[in-house]
Amino acid sequence: IGSVDLSNRFGHRNKAMLETLYSCGLRVSELVTLRISDLFFKDGFIRVIGKGDKQRVMPFGAPADKALRDWLEHGRPVLCGDMSDDAFFLGSQGGRIGQRMVRKVVHDRARKAGVPDISPHALRHSAATHMLDGGADLREVQEMLGHSSLKTTQRYTHVSIEQLKARYGQAFPRA
């Protein structure tokens, strides 16, 4: 996220997309279908239409809030002179951004930052893992990610258990 060049005409958009993917653990398909009317800045959440047209509400933190506001104020008007289109994230021609472009942005930013190549889904995975590491209940994470089955969410516990073992090993090296 820190590798985004905000002086570029796509900078604010790219930063807002990365912050939203990570902060909310969204799927790319959910990100590209966001509408301006789906953001509730006062309450700090977005409304997402997920798989199977299921609707859920996702909170977002201060960094995502700032990035989303900056995009709406400074970046979006550059790509879309009029605000008549309700699509939140726009492509270079002023229409709704496509999934392929979002994936390209994530891969490009990872390369620019000098980190191993990551996918948008890796940001979703990181969000889930960090929620669990922060003490979120597995069922809460399931609901936030829009998983219909708890089994799907349990995949993320493996990483957290490994991290827990590593921390335990550091704290109790003779155990």
CSV table of C-alpha atoms in Angstrom, one decimal:
chain,number,residue,atom,x,y,z
A,1,ILE,CA,0.0,0.0,0.0
A,2,GLY,CA,2.9,2.3,0.8
A,3,SER,CA,4.3,1.9,-2.7
A,4,VAL,CA,1.4,3.7,-4.4
A,5,ASP,CA,2.3,6.9,-6.1
A,6,LEU,CA,-0.4,9.4,-5.3
A,7,SER,CA,0.8,11.9,-7.9
A,8,ASN,CA,-0.3,9.4,-10.6
A,9,ARG,CA,-3.8,9.9,-11.8
A,10,PHE,CA,-4.7,6.4,-10.7
A,11,GLY,CA,-2.8,6.7,-7.4
A,12,HIS,CA,-5.8,7.5,-5.1
A,13,ARG,CA,-7.9,4.8,-6.7
A,14,ASN,CA,-5.2,2.2,-6.4
A,15,LYS,CA,-4.5,3.0,-2.8
A,16,ALA,CA,-8.3,3.0,-2.0
A,17,MET,CA,-8.7,-0.4,-3.7
A,18,LEU,CA,-5.7,-2.0,-1.8
A,19,GLU,CA,-6.9,-0.6,1.5
A,20,THR,CA,-10.5,-1.8,0.9
A,21,LEU,CA,-9.4,-5.3,-0.2
A,22,TYR,CA,-7.3,-5.7,2.9
A,23,SER,CA,-9.4,-3.8,5.4
A,24,CYS,CA,-12.7,-5.5,4.5
A,25,GLY,CA,-11.3,-8.8,3.2
A,26,LEU,CA,-13.3,-8.4,0.0
A,27,ARG,CA,-13.3,-10.6,-3.1
A,28,VAL,CA,-12.3,-8.8,-6.3
A,29,SER,CA,-15.8,-9.3,-7.7
A,30,GLU,CA,-17.2,-7.5,-4.6
A,31,LEU,CA,-14.8,-4.6,-4.9
A,32,VAL,CA,-15.6,-3.9,-8.6
A,33,THR,CA,-19.3,-3.9,-8.0
A,34,LEU,CA,-19.2,-1.3,-5.2
A,35,ARG,CA,-21.3,1.7,-5.8
A,36,ILE,CA,-21.0,5.1,-4.2
A,37,SER,CA,-24.3,4.5,-2.5
A,38,ASP,CA,-22.8,1.4,-0.8
A,39,LEU,CA,-20.4,3.5,1.4
A,40,PHE,CA,-21.5,4.8,4.7
A,41,PHE,CA,-18.7,7.0,5.9
A,42,LYS,CA,-20.5,8.4,8.9
A,43,ASP,CA,-20.9,4.8,10.3
A,44,GLY,CA,-17.7,3.4,8.9
A,45,PHE,CA,-19.0,0.6,6.8
A,46,ILE,CA,-19.7,-0.6,3.3
A,47,ARG,CA,-22.5,-2.7,2.0
A,48,VAL,CA,-21.3,-5.6,-0.1
A,49,ILE,CA,-23.2,-7.9,-2.5
A,50,GLY,CA,-21.3,-11.2,-2.3
A,51,LYS,CA,-21.7,-14.7,-3.8
A,52,GLY,CA,-25.3,-15.7,-4.4
A,53,ASP,CA,-26.4,-12.1,-4.2
A,54,LYS,CA,-26.0,-12.2,-0.4
A,55,GLN,CA,-25.7,-8.8,1.1
A,56,ARG,CA,-23.5,-8.1,4.1
A,57,VAL,CA,-22.1,-5.1,5.9
A,58,MET,CA,-18.3,-4.6,6.3
A,59,PRO,CA,-16.7,-2.2,8.7
A,60,PHE,CA,-13.5,-0.4,7.6
A,61,GLY,CA,-10.8,1.3,9.6
A,62,ALA,CA,-9.3,4.7,9.6
A,63,PRO,CA,-6.6,4.1,6.8
A,64,ALA,CA,-9.3,2.7,4.5
A,65,ASP,CA,-11.6,5.6,5.4
A,66,LYS,CA,-9.0,8.2,4.4
A,67,ALA,CA,-8.0,6.4,1.2
A,68,LEU,CA,-11.7,6.0,0.2
A,69,ARG,CA,-12.4,9.7,0.9
A,70,ASP,CA,-9.3,10.8,-1.0
A,71,TRP,CA,-10.3,8.7,-4.0
A,72,LEU,CA,-13.8,10.1,-4.0
A,73,GLU,CA,-12.6,13.7,-3.5
A,74,HIS,CA,-9.4,13.9,-5.5
A,75,GLY,CA,-9.1,10.9,-7.8
A,76,ARG,CA,-12.5,9.9,-9.0
A,77,PRO,CA,-13.4,13.3,-10.5
A,78,VAL,CA,-10.3,13.2,-12.7
A,79,LEU,CA,-11.5,10.0,-14.3
A,80,CYS,CA,-15.2,10.8,-14.3
A,81,GLY,CA,-16.0,14.5,-14.7
A,82,ASP,CA,-19.6,14.1,-13.8
A,83,MET,CA,-20.6,12.1,-10.8
A,84,SER,CA,-23.6,10.6,-12.5
A,85,ASP,CA,-22.2,7.0,-12.6
A,86,ASP,CA,-22.7,5.3,-9.3
A,87,ALA,CA,-19.8,2.9,-9.8
A,88,PHE,CA,-17.3,3.6,-7.0
A,89,PHE,CA,-14.0,2.4,-8.6
A,90,LEU,CA,-13.4,3.5,-12.2
A,91,GLY,CA,-11.1,2.4,-15.0
A,92,SER,CA,-9.1,4.7,-17.3
A,93,GLN,CA,-12.1,5.3,-19.6
A,94,GLY,CA,-14.3,6.5,-16.7
A,95,GLY,CA,-16.5,3.3,-16.5
A,96,ARG,CA,-16.5,0.6,-13.8
A,97,ILE,CA,-13.1,-0.9,-13.3
A,98,GLY,CA,-12.7,-4.6,-14.3
A,99,GLN,CA,-11.5,-7.5,-12.2
A,100,ARG,CA,-8.4,-8.0,-14.4
A,101,MET,CA,-7.3,-4.4,-13.8
A,102,VAL,CA,-7.7,-4.8,-10.1
A,103,ARG,CA,-5.5,-8.0,-10.1
A,104,LYS,CA,-2.9,-6.1,-12.3
A,105,VAL,CA,-2.8,-3.3,-9.8
A,106,VAL,CA,-2.2,-5.7,-6.8
A,107,HIS,CA,0.5,-7.6,-8.7
A,108,ASP,CA,2.2,-4.3,-9.9
A,109,ARG,CA,2.2,-2.8,-6.4
A,110,ALA,CA,3.7,-5.9,-4.9
A,111,ARG,CA,6.5,-5.9,-7.5
A,112,LYS,CA,7.1,-2.1,-6.9
A,113,ALA,CA,7.2,-2.7,-3.1
A,114,GLY,CA,9.7,-5.5,-3.6
A,115,VAL,CA,7.6,-8.1,-1.8
A,116,PRO,CA,6.8,-11.5,-3.0
A,117,ASP,CA,4.0,-11.5,-5.7
A,118,ILE,CA,0.6,-11.5,-4.0
A,119,SER,CA,-2.9,-11.8,-5.3
A,120,PRO,CA,-6.0,-9.9,-4.2
A,121,HIS,CA,-7.1,-13.1,-2.6
A,122,ALA,CA,-3.9,-13.0,-0.5
A,123,LEU,CA,-5.0,-9.7,0.9
A,124,ARG,CA,-8.4,-11.3,1.8
A,125,HIS,CA,-6.5,-14.2,3.4
A,126,SER,CA,-4.3,-11.7,5.4
A,127,ALA,CA,-7.3,-9.8,6.5
A,128,ALA,CA,-8.9,-13.0,7.9
A,129,THR,CA,-5.7,-14.1,9.5
A,130,HIS,CA,-5.2,-10.7,11.2
A,131,MET,CA,-8.8,-10.7,12.4
A,132,LEU,CA,-8.3,-14.1,14.0
A,133,ASP,CA,-4.9,-13.1,15.4
A,134,GLY,CA,-6.5,-10.0,16.9
A,135,GLY,CA,-9.0,-12.1,18.8
A,136,ALA,CA,-12.0,-12.2,16.4
A,137,ASP,CA,-14.2,-15.2,16.8
A,138,LEU,CA,-14.2,-17.7,13.9
A,139,ARG,CA,-17.9,-17.3,13.3
A,140,GLU,CA,-17.5,-13.5,13.2
A,141,VAL,CA,-14.8,-13.9,10.5
A,142,GLN,CA,-17.0,-16.3,8.7
A,143,GLU,CA,-19.8,-13.8,8.5
A,144,MET,CA,-17.5,-10.9,7.6
A,145,LEU,CA,-16.0,-12.9,4.7
A,146,GLY,CA,-19.4,-14.1,3.5
A,147,HIS,CA,-18.6,-17.8,3.8
A,148,SER,CA,-21.6,-20.0,3.8
A,149,SER,CA,-19.6,-22.8,5.5
A,150,LEU,CA,-17.5,-22.6,8.6
A,151,LYS,CA,-15.1,-25.1,7.0
A,152,THR,CA,-14.1,-22.5,4.4
A,153,THR,CA,-13.2,-20.1,7.2
A,154,GLN,CA,-11.3,-22.7,9.2
A,155,ARG,CA,-8.6,-22.7,6.5
A,156,TYR,CA,-7.4,-19.4,8.0
A,157,THR,CA,-7.0,-20.8,11.4
A,158,HIS,CA,-4.0,-22.9,10.3
A,159,VAL,CA,-1.8,-19.9,9.8
A,160,SER,CA,-2.9,-18.4,13.2
A,161,ILE,CA,-2.2,-21.7,15.0
A,162,GLU,CA,1.3,-21.8,13.4
A,163,GLN,CA,1.9,-18.2,14.5
A,164,LEU,CA,0.7,-19.1,18.0
A,165,LYS,CA,3.1,-22.1,18.2
A,166,ALA,CA,5.9,-19.8,17.1
A,167,ARG,CA,5.1,-17.2,19.7
A,168,TYR,CA,4.8,-19.9,22.3
A,169,GLY,CA,8.2,-21.3,21.3
A,170,GLN,CA,9.7,-17.8,21.7
A,171,ALA,CA,8.1,-17.3,25.1
A,172,PHE,CA,8.9,-20.8,26.4
A,173,PRO,CA,12.0,-22.0,24.6
A,174,ARG,CA,12.5,-24.9,27.0
A,175,ALA,CA,9.0,-26.1,26.7
